[in-house]
Amino acid sequence: MAGNHEMGSLWSSGDSIEGARSLRSDRAFDRYVATKLWFELGRYVAIELCLELGRYVATELLLELDRYVATELWLEPSCYVATEQSFGSSSVAT
């Protein structure tokens, strides 16, 4: 199971940003969910590790750019999937 230090490295920005943070451990599903709200940047960041599925999922809403960004890593097929939707258009890269 991933530790808090590992999760912290996933969502730390290196910037001195004031915000609201929460970390939840759901042992029944062996997953960690971290969420952060950055007020001055106007964005939400959520990172989730699902060990039973062997994947990392990060989702982000950037209000100033009015777009959603989602990135997933599947360890089994060894591929990355990135999707972005901005102003009605979308793209997928593998």
mmCIF file of N, CA and C in Angstrom:
data_model
loop_
_atom_site.group_PDB
_atom_site.id
_atom_site.type_symbol
_atom_site.label_atom_id
_atom_site.label_comp_id
_atom_site.label_asym_id
_atom_site.label_seq_id
_atom_site.Cartn_x
_atom_site.Cartn_y
_atom_site.Cartn_z
ATOM 1 N N MET A 1 0.839 -1.176 0.000
ATOM 2 C CA MET A 1 0.000 0.000 0.000
ATOM 3 C C MET A 1 0.884 1.239 0.000
ATOM 4 N N ALA A 2 0.538 2.235 -0.737
ATOM 5 C CA ALA A 2 1.339 3.451 -0.854
ATOM 6 C C ALA A 2 1.306 4.225 0.445
ATOM 7 N N GLY A 3 2.413 4.880 0.766
ATOM 8 C CA GLY A 3 2.475 5.686 1.972
ATOM 9 C C GLY A 3 2.120 7.130 1.709
ATOM 10 N N ASN A 4 1.935 7.877 2.789
ATOM 11 C CA ASN A 4 1.592 9.292 2.656
ATOM 12 C C ASN A 4 2.701 10.078 1.979
ATOM 13 N N HIS A 5 3.957 9.701 2.235
ATOM 14 C CA HIS A 5 5.073 10.408 1.608
ATOM 15 C C HIS A 5 5.022 10.259 0.091
ATOM 16 N N GLU A 6 4.698 9.064 -0.375
ATOM 17 C CA GLU A 6 4.599 8.830 -1.822
ATOM 18 C C GLU A 6 3.477 9.666 -2.421
ATOM 19 N N MET A 7 2.330 9.702 -1.765
ATOM 20 C CA MET A 7 1.220 10.502 -2.267
ATOM 21 C C MET A 7 1.582 11.981 -2.278
ATOM 22 N N GLY A 8 2.280 12.444 -1.230
ATOM 23 C CA GLY A 8 2.654 13.846 -1.167
ATOM 24 C C GLY A 8 3.512 14.268 -2.334
ATOM 25 N N SER A 9 4.380 13.375 -2.789
ATOM 26 C CA SER A 9 5.225 13.716 -3.928
ATOM 27 C C SER A 9 4.419 13.805 -5.209
ATOM 28 N N LEU A 10 3.267 13.144 -5.244
ATOM 29 C CA LEU A 10 2.442 13.191 -6.444
ATOM 30 C C LEU A 10 1.715 14.514 -6.594
ATOM 31 N N TRP A 11 1.289 15.121 -5.462
ATOM 32 C CA TRP A 11 0.501 16.326 -5.611
ATOM 33 C C TRP A 11 1.140 17.575 -5.044
ATOM 34 N N SER A 12 2.402 17.518 -4.619
ATOM 35 C CA SER A 12 3.051 18.740 -4.164
ATOM 36 C C SER A 12 3.504 19.545 -5.369
ATOM 37 N N SER A 13 3.293 20.847 -5.310
ATOM 38 C CA SER A 13 3.615 21.695 -6.454
ATOM 39 C C SER A 13 4.958 22.384 -6.307
ATOM 40 N N GLY A 14 5.518 22.389 -5.100
ATOM 41 C CA GLY A 14 6.760 23.101 -4.883
ATOM 42 C C GLY A 14 6.549 24.575 -4.629
ATOM 43 N N ASP A 15 5.315 25.040 -4.771
ATOM 44 C CA ASP A 15 5.001 26.439 -4.542
ATOM 45 C C ASP A 15 4.408 26.619 -3.156
ATOM 46 N N SER A 16 4.540 27.816 -2.623
ATOM 47 C CA SER A 16 3.919 28.135 -1.350
ATOM 48 C C SER A 16 2.494 28.590 -1.611
ATOM 49 N N ILE A 17 1.563 27.655 -1.600
ATOM 50 C CA ILE A 17 0.178 27.942 -1.948
ATOM 51 C C ILE A 17 -0.708 27.600 -0.767
ATOM 52 N N GLU A 18 -1.554 28.551 -0.359
ATOM 53 C CA GLU A 18 -2.513 28.281 0.697
ATOM 54 C C GLU A 18 -3.743 27.645 0.091
ATOM 55 N N GLY A 19 -4.250 26.631 0.723
ATOM 56 C CA GLY A 19 -5.436 25.972 0.187
ATOM 57 C C GLY A 19 -6.005 24.978 1.167
ATOM 58 N N ALA A 20 -7.047 24.329 0.753
ATOM 59 C CA ALA A 20 -7.676 23.295 1.560
ATOM 60 C C ALA A 20 -7.221 21.943 1.045
ATOM 61 N N ARG A 21 -6.858 21.047 1.951
ATOM 62 C CA ARG A 21 -6.371 19.734 1.555
ATOM 63 C C ARG A 21 -7.086 18.656 2.362
ATOM 64 N N SER A 22 -7.264 17.504 1.776
ATOM 65 C CA SER A 22 -7.782 16.355 2.509
ATOM 66 C C SER A 22 -7.152 15.097 1.949
ATOM 67 N N LEU A 23 -6.907 14.129 2.819
ATOM 68 C CA LEU A 23 -6.341 12.845 2.416
ATOM 69 C C LEU A 23 -7.196 11.757 3.042
ATOM 70 N N ARG A 24 -7.676 10.843 2.225
ATOM 71 C CA ARG A 24 -8.545 9.779 2.712
ATOM 72 C C ARG A 24 -7.940 8.429 2.345
ATOM 73 N N SER A 25 -7.937 7.531 3.302
ATOM 74 C CA SER A 25 -7.487 6.169 3.046
ATOM 75 C C SER A 25 -8.679 5.240 3.173
ATOM 76 N N ASP A 26 -8.973 4.514 2.110
ATOM 77 C CA ASP A 26 -10.070 3.561 2.102
ATOM 78 C C ASP A 26 -9.467 2.164 2.051
ATOM 79 N N ARG A 27 -9.248 1.557 3.218
ATOM 80 C CA ARG A 27 -8.543 0.271 3.285
ATOM 81 C C ARG A 27 -9.340 -0.858 2.651
ATOM 82 N N ALA A 28 -10.651 -0.761 2.648
ATOM 83 C CA ALA A 28 -11.460 -1.819 2.046
ATOM 84 C C ALA A 28 -11.166 -1.961 0.557
ATOM 85 N N PHE A 29 -10.821 -0.847 -0.077
ATOM 86 C CA PHE A 29 -10.532 -0.863 -1.509
ATOM 87 C C PHE A 29 -9.049 -0.672 -1.799
ATOM 88 N N ASP A 30 -8.191 -0.589 -0.747
ATOM 89 C CA ASP A 30 -6.751 -0.374 -0.912
ATOM 90 C C ASP A 30 -6.456 0.816 -1.810
ATOM 91 N N ARG A 31 -7.047 1.948 -1.509
ATOM 92 C CA ARG A 31 -6.787 3.118 -2.339
ATOM 93 C C ARG A 31 -6.635 4.359 -1.474
ATOM 94 N N TYR A 32 -5.888 5.316 -2.004
ATOM 95 C CA TYR A 32 -5.711 6.614 -1.373
ATOM 96 C C TYR A 32 -6.267 7.674 -2.310
ATOM 97 N N VAL A 33 -6.955 8.642 -1.754
ATOM 98 C CA VAL A 33 -7.481 9.746 -2.544
ATOM 99 C C VAL A 33 -7.023 11.044 -1.893
ATOM 100 N N ALA A 34 -6.364 11.896 -2.647
ATOM 101 C CA ALA A 34 -5.931 13.199 -2.148
ATOM 102 C C ALA A 34 -6.587 14.281 -2.982
ATOM 103 N N THR A 35 -7.109 15.300 -2.326
ATOM 104 C CA THR A 35 -7.719 16.411 -3.054
ATOM 105 C C THR A 35 -7.144 17.722 -2.540
ATOM 106 N N LYS A 36 -7.032 18.668 -3.407
ATOM 107 C CA LYS A 36 -6.496 19.979 -3.042
ATOM 108 C C LYS A 36 -7.235 21.048 -3.831
ATOM 109 N N LEU A 37 -7.556 22.142 -3.152
ATOM 110 C CA LEU A 37 -8.164 23.298 -3.804
ATOM 111 C C LEU A 37 -7.197 24.468 -3.679
ATOM 112 N N TRP A 38 -6.761 25.018 -4.799
ATOM 113 C CA TRP A 38 -5.879 26.184 -4.819
ATOM 114 C C TRP A 38 -6.717 27.395 -5.168
ATOM 115 N N PHE A 39 -6.964 28.259 -4.190
ATOM 116 C CA PHE A 39 -7.861 29.390 -4.390
ATOM 117 C C PHE A 39 -7.287 30.419 -5.364
ATOM 118 N N GLU A 40 -6.015 30.781 -5.199
ATOM 119 C CA GLU A 40 -5.442 31.821 -6.047
ATOM 120 C C GLU A 40 -5.242 31.360 -7.488
ATOM 121 N N LEU A 41 -5.139 30.056 -7.711
ATOM 122 C CA LEU A 41 -5.024 29.545 -9.074
ATOM 123 C C LEU A 41 -6.373 29.120 -9.629
ATOM 124 N N GLY A 42 -7.387 29.035 -8.760
ATOM 125 C CA GLY A 42 -8.727 28.665 -9.194
ATOM 126 C C GLY A 42 -8.790 27.286 -9.807
ATOM 127 N N ARG A 43 -8.135 26.303 -9.198
ATOM 128 C CA ARG A 43 -8.189 24.968 -9.777
ATOM 129 C C ARG A 43 -8.326 23.905 -8.694
ATOM 130 N N TYR A 44 -8.902 22.805 -9.091
ATOM 131 C CA TYR A 44 -9.044 21.637 -8.237
ATOM 132 C C TYR A 44 -8.140 20.540 -8.774
ATOM 133 N N VAL A 45 -7.457 19.830 -7.879
ATOM 134 C CA VAL A 45 -6.602 18.717 -8.281
ATOM 135 C C VAL A 45 -6.957 17.504 -7.428
ATOM 136 N N ALA A 46 -7.244 16.379 -8.051
ATOM 137 C CA ALA A 46 -7.521 15.136 -7.335
ATOM 138 C C ALA A 46 -6.626 14.043 -7.883
ATOM 139 N N ILE A 47 -6.013 13.292 -6.994
ATOM 140 C CA ILE A 47 -5.131 12.201 -7.399
ATOM 141 C C ILE A 47 -5.589 10.948 -6.672
ATOM 142 N N GLU A 48 -5.691 9.868 -7.378
ATOM 143 C CA GLU A 48 -6.174 8.624 -6.787
ATOM 144 C C GLU A 48 -5.295 7.462 -7.214
ATOM 145 N N LEU A 49 -4.944 6.623 -6.265
ATOM 146 C CA LEU A 49 -4.182 5.405 -6.535
ATOM 147 C C LEU A 49 -5.085 4.216 -6.250
ATOM 148 N N CYS A 50 -5.399 3.439 -7.265
ATOM 149 C CA CYS A 50 -6.220 2.233 -7.119
ATOM 150 C C CYS A 50 -5.300 1.033 -7.270
ATOM 151 N N LEU A 51 -4.881 0.437 -6.161
ATOM 152 C CA LEU A 51 -3.924 -0.666 -6.226
ATOM 153 C C LEU A 51 -4.521 -1.908 -6.870
ATOM 154 N N GLU A 52 -5.811 -2.164 -6.635
ATOM 155 C CA GLU A 52 -6.405 -3.367 -7.218
ATOM 156 C C GLU A 52 -6.468 -3.276 -8.734
ATOM 157 N N LEU A 53 -6.489 -2.068 -9.282
ATOM 158 C CA LEU A 53 -6.492 -1.888 -10.729
ATOM 159 C C LEU A 53 -5.101 -1.558 -11.260
ATOM 160 N N GLY A 54 -4.142 -1.287 -10.366
ATOM 161 C CA GLY A 54 -2.789 -0.959 -10.774
ATOM 162 C C GLY A 54 -2.711 0.304 -11.602
ATOM 163 N N ARG A 55 -3.400 1.357 -11.180
ATOM 164 C CA ARG A 55 -3.383 2.576 -11.982
ATOM 165 C C ARG A 55 -3.378 3.814 -11.104
ATOM 166 N N TYR A 56 -2.839 4.876 -11.654
ATOM 167 C CA TYR A 56 -2.905 6.196 -11.051
ATOM 168 C C TYR A 56 -3.848 7.041 -11.890
ATOM 169 N N VAL A 57 -4.701 7.812 -11.259
ATOM 170 C CA VAL A 57 -5.636 8.670 -11.978
ATOM 171 C C VAL A 57 -5.513 10.081 -11.418
ATOM 172 N N ALA A 58 -5.292 11.053 -12.278
ATOM 173 C CA ALA A 58 -5.241 12.452 -11.864
ATOM 174 C C ALA A 58 -6.238 13.242 -12.692
ATOM 175 N N THR A 59 -7.065 14.031 -12.029
ATOM 176 C CA THR A 59 -8.017 14.879 -12.741
ATOM 177 C C THR A 59 -7.835 16.310 -12.277
ATOM 178 N N GLU A 60 -8.028 17.237 -13.151
ATOM 179 C CA GLU A 60 -7.783 18.640 -12.835
ATOM 180 C C GLU A 60 -8.776 19.517 -13.580
ATOM 181 N N LEU A 61 -9.307 20.505 -12.879
ATOM 182 C CA LEU A 61 -10.185 21.503 -13.479
ATOM 183 C C LEU A 61 -9.498 22.859 -13.370
ATOM 184 N N LEU A 62 -9.205 23.471 -14.503
ATOM 185 C CA LEU A 62 -8.600 24.795 -14.530
ATOM 186 C C LEU A 62 -9.679 25.804 -14.895
ATOM 187 N N LEU A 63 -10.142 26.569 -13.911
ATOM 188 C CA LEU A 63 -11.248 27.493 -14.150
ATOM 189 C C LEU A 63 -10.841 28.648 -15.058
ATOM 190 N N GLU A 64 -9.610 29.137 -14.931
ATOM 191 C CA GLU A 64 -9.188 30.279 -15.745
ATOM 192 C C GLU A 64 -9.073 29.914 -17.223
ATOM 193 N N LEU A 65 -8.845 28.630 -17.512
ATOM 194 C CA LEU A 65 -8.774 28.168 -18.898
ATOM 195 C C LEU A 65 -10.044 27.442 -19.322
ATOM 196 N N ASP A 66 -10.971 27.221 -18.373
ATOM 197 C CA ASP A 66 -12.244 26.545 -18.640
ATOM 198 C C ASP A 66 -12.024 25.203 -19.327
ATOM 199 N N ARG A 67 -11.187 24.347 -18.716
ATOM 200 C CA ARG A 67 -10.939 23.041 -19.315
ATOM 201 C C ARG A 67 -10.756 21.979 -18.236
ATOM 202 N N TYR A 68 -10.972 20.750 -18.634
ATOM 203 C CA TYR A 68 -10.755 19.589 -17.781
ATOM 204 C C TYR A 68 -9.588 18.783 -18.351
ATOM 205 N N VAL A 69 -8.735 18.279 -17.470
ATOM 206 C CA VAL A 69 -7.611 17.452 -17.892
ATOM 207 C C VAL A 69 -7.622 16.173 -17.055
ATOM 208 N N ALA A 70 -7.545 15.016 -17.700
ATOM 209 C CA ALA A 70 -7.487 13.736 -16.991
ATOM 210 C C ALA A 70 -6.325 12.924 -17.535
ATOM 211 N N THR A 71 -5.562 12.316 -16.639
ATOM 212 C CA THR A 71 -4.423 11.501 -17.037
ATOM 213 C C THR A 71 -4.484 10.183 -16.279
ATOM 214 N N GLU A 72 -4.269 9.081 -16.954
ATOM 215 C CA GLU A 72 -4.294 7.769 -16.315
ATOM 216 C C GLU A 72 -3.074 6.961 -16.728
ATOM 217 N N LEU A 73 -2.543 6.198 -15.794
ATOM 218 C CA LEU A 73 -1.456 5.254 -16.058
ATOM 219 C C LEU A 73 -1.944 3.862 -15.679
ATOM 220 N N TRP A 74 -1.972 2.949 -16.639
ATOM 221 C CA TRP A 74 -2.300 1.548 -16.382
ATOM 222 C C TRP A 74 -1.000 0.771 -16.387
ATOM 223 N N LEU A 75 -0.679 0.128 -15.268
ATOM 224 C CA LEU A 75 0.585 -0.598 -15.169
ATOM 225 C C LEU A 75 0.568 -1.903 -15.961
ATOM 226 N N GLU A 76 -0.582 -2.562 -16.065
ATOM 227 C CA GLU A 76 -0.665 -3.828 -16.804
ATOM 228 C C GLU A 76 -0.322 -3.674 -18.285
ATOM 229 N N PRO A 77 -1.040 -2.848 -19.052
ATOM 230 C CA PRO A 77 -0.712 -2.719 -20.476
ATOM 231 C C PRO A 77 0.494 -1.816 -20.739
ATOM 232 N N SER A 78 1.050 -1.187 -19.687
ATOM 233 C CA SER A 78 2.190 -0.280 -19.823
ATOM 234 C C SER A 78 1.922 0.834 -20.827
ATOM 235 N N CYS A 79 0.842 1.549 -20.632
ATOM 236 C CA CYS A 79 0.541 2.665 -21.524
ATOM 237 C C CYS A 79 0.023 3.845 -20.720
ATOM 238 N N TYR A 80 0.166 5.010 -21.285
ATOM 239 C CA TYR A 80 -0.354 6.237 -20.704
ATOM 240 C C TYR A 80 -1.512 6.722 -21.561
ATOM 241 N N VAL A 81 -2.539 7.232 -20.935
ATOM 242 C CA VAL A 81 -3.663 7.808 -21.658
ATOM 243 C C VAL A 81 -3.888 9.207 -21.117
ATOM 244 N N ALA A 82 -3.856 10.206 -21.991
ATOM 245 C CA ALA A 82 -4.114 11.586 -21.592
ATOM 246 C C ALA A 82 -5.283 12.114 -22.399
ATOM 247 N N THR A 83 -6.254 12.684 -21.715
ATOM 248 C CA THR A 83 -7.401 13.262 -22.408
ATOM 249 C C THR A 83 -7.578 14.693 -21.942
ATOM 250 N N GLU A 84 -7.994 15.540 -22.831
ATOM 251 C CA GLU A 84 -8.201 16.945 -22.508
ATOM 252 C C GLU A 84 -9.407 17.440 -23.283
ATOM 253 N N GLN A 85 -10.262 18.196 -22.593
ATOM 254 C CA GLN A 85 -11.401 18.802 -23.266
ATOM 255 C C GLN A 85 -11.334 20.296 -23.026
ATOM 256 N N SER A 86 -11.323 21.056 -24.094
ATOM 257 C CA SER A 86 -11.219 22.502 -23.999
ATOM 258 C C SER A 86 -12.127 23.141 -25.038
ATOM 259 N N PHE A 87 -13.106 23.890 -24.571
ATOM 260 C CA PHE A 87 -14.018 24.632 -25.446
ATOM 261 C C PHE A 87 -14.686 23.734 -26.488
ATOM 262 N N GLY A 88 -15.147 22.548 -26.056
ATOM 263 C CA GLY A 88 -15.891 21.668 -26.947
ATOM 264 C C GLY A 88 -15.049 20.723 -27.772
ATOM 265 N N SER A 89 -13.733 20.890 -27.782
ATOM 266 C CA SER A 89 -12.883 19.971 -28.539
ATOM 267 C C SER A 89 -12.227 18.994 -27.569
ATOM 268 N N SER A 90 -11.768 17.869 -28.081
ATOM 269 C CA SER A 90 -11.103 16.895 -27.224
ATOM 270 C C SER A 90 -9.973 16.222 -27.991
ATOM 271 N N SER A 91 -9.013 15.684 -27.238
ATOM 272 C CA SER A 91 -7.904 14.970 -27.855
ATOM 273 C C SER A 91 -7.491 13.827 -26.950
ATOM 274 N N VAL A 92 -6.937 12.782 -27.546
ATOM 275 C CA VAL A 92 -6.464 11.622 -26.800
ATOM 276 C C VAL A 92 -5.076 11.266 -27.308
ATOM 277 N N ALA A 93 -4.137 11.040 -26.384
ATOM 278 C CA ALA A 93 -2.785 10.625 -26.753
ATOM 279 C C ALA A 93 -2.436 9.368 -25.989
ATOM 280 N N THR A 94 -1.783 8.424 -26.669
ATOM 281 C CA THR A 94 -1.339 7.207 -25.995
ATOM 282 C C THR A 94 0.139 7.002 -26.251
#
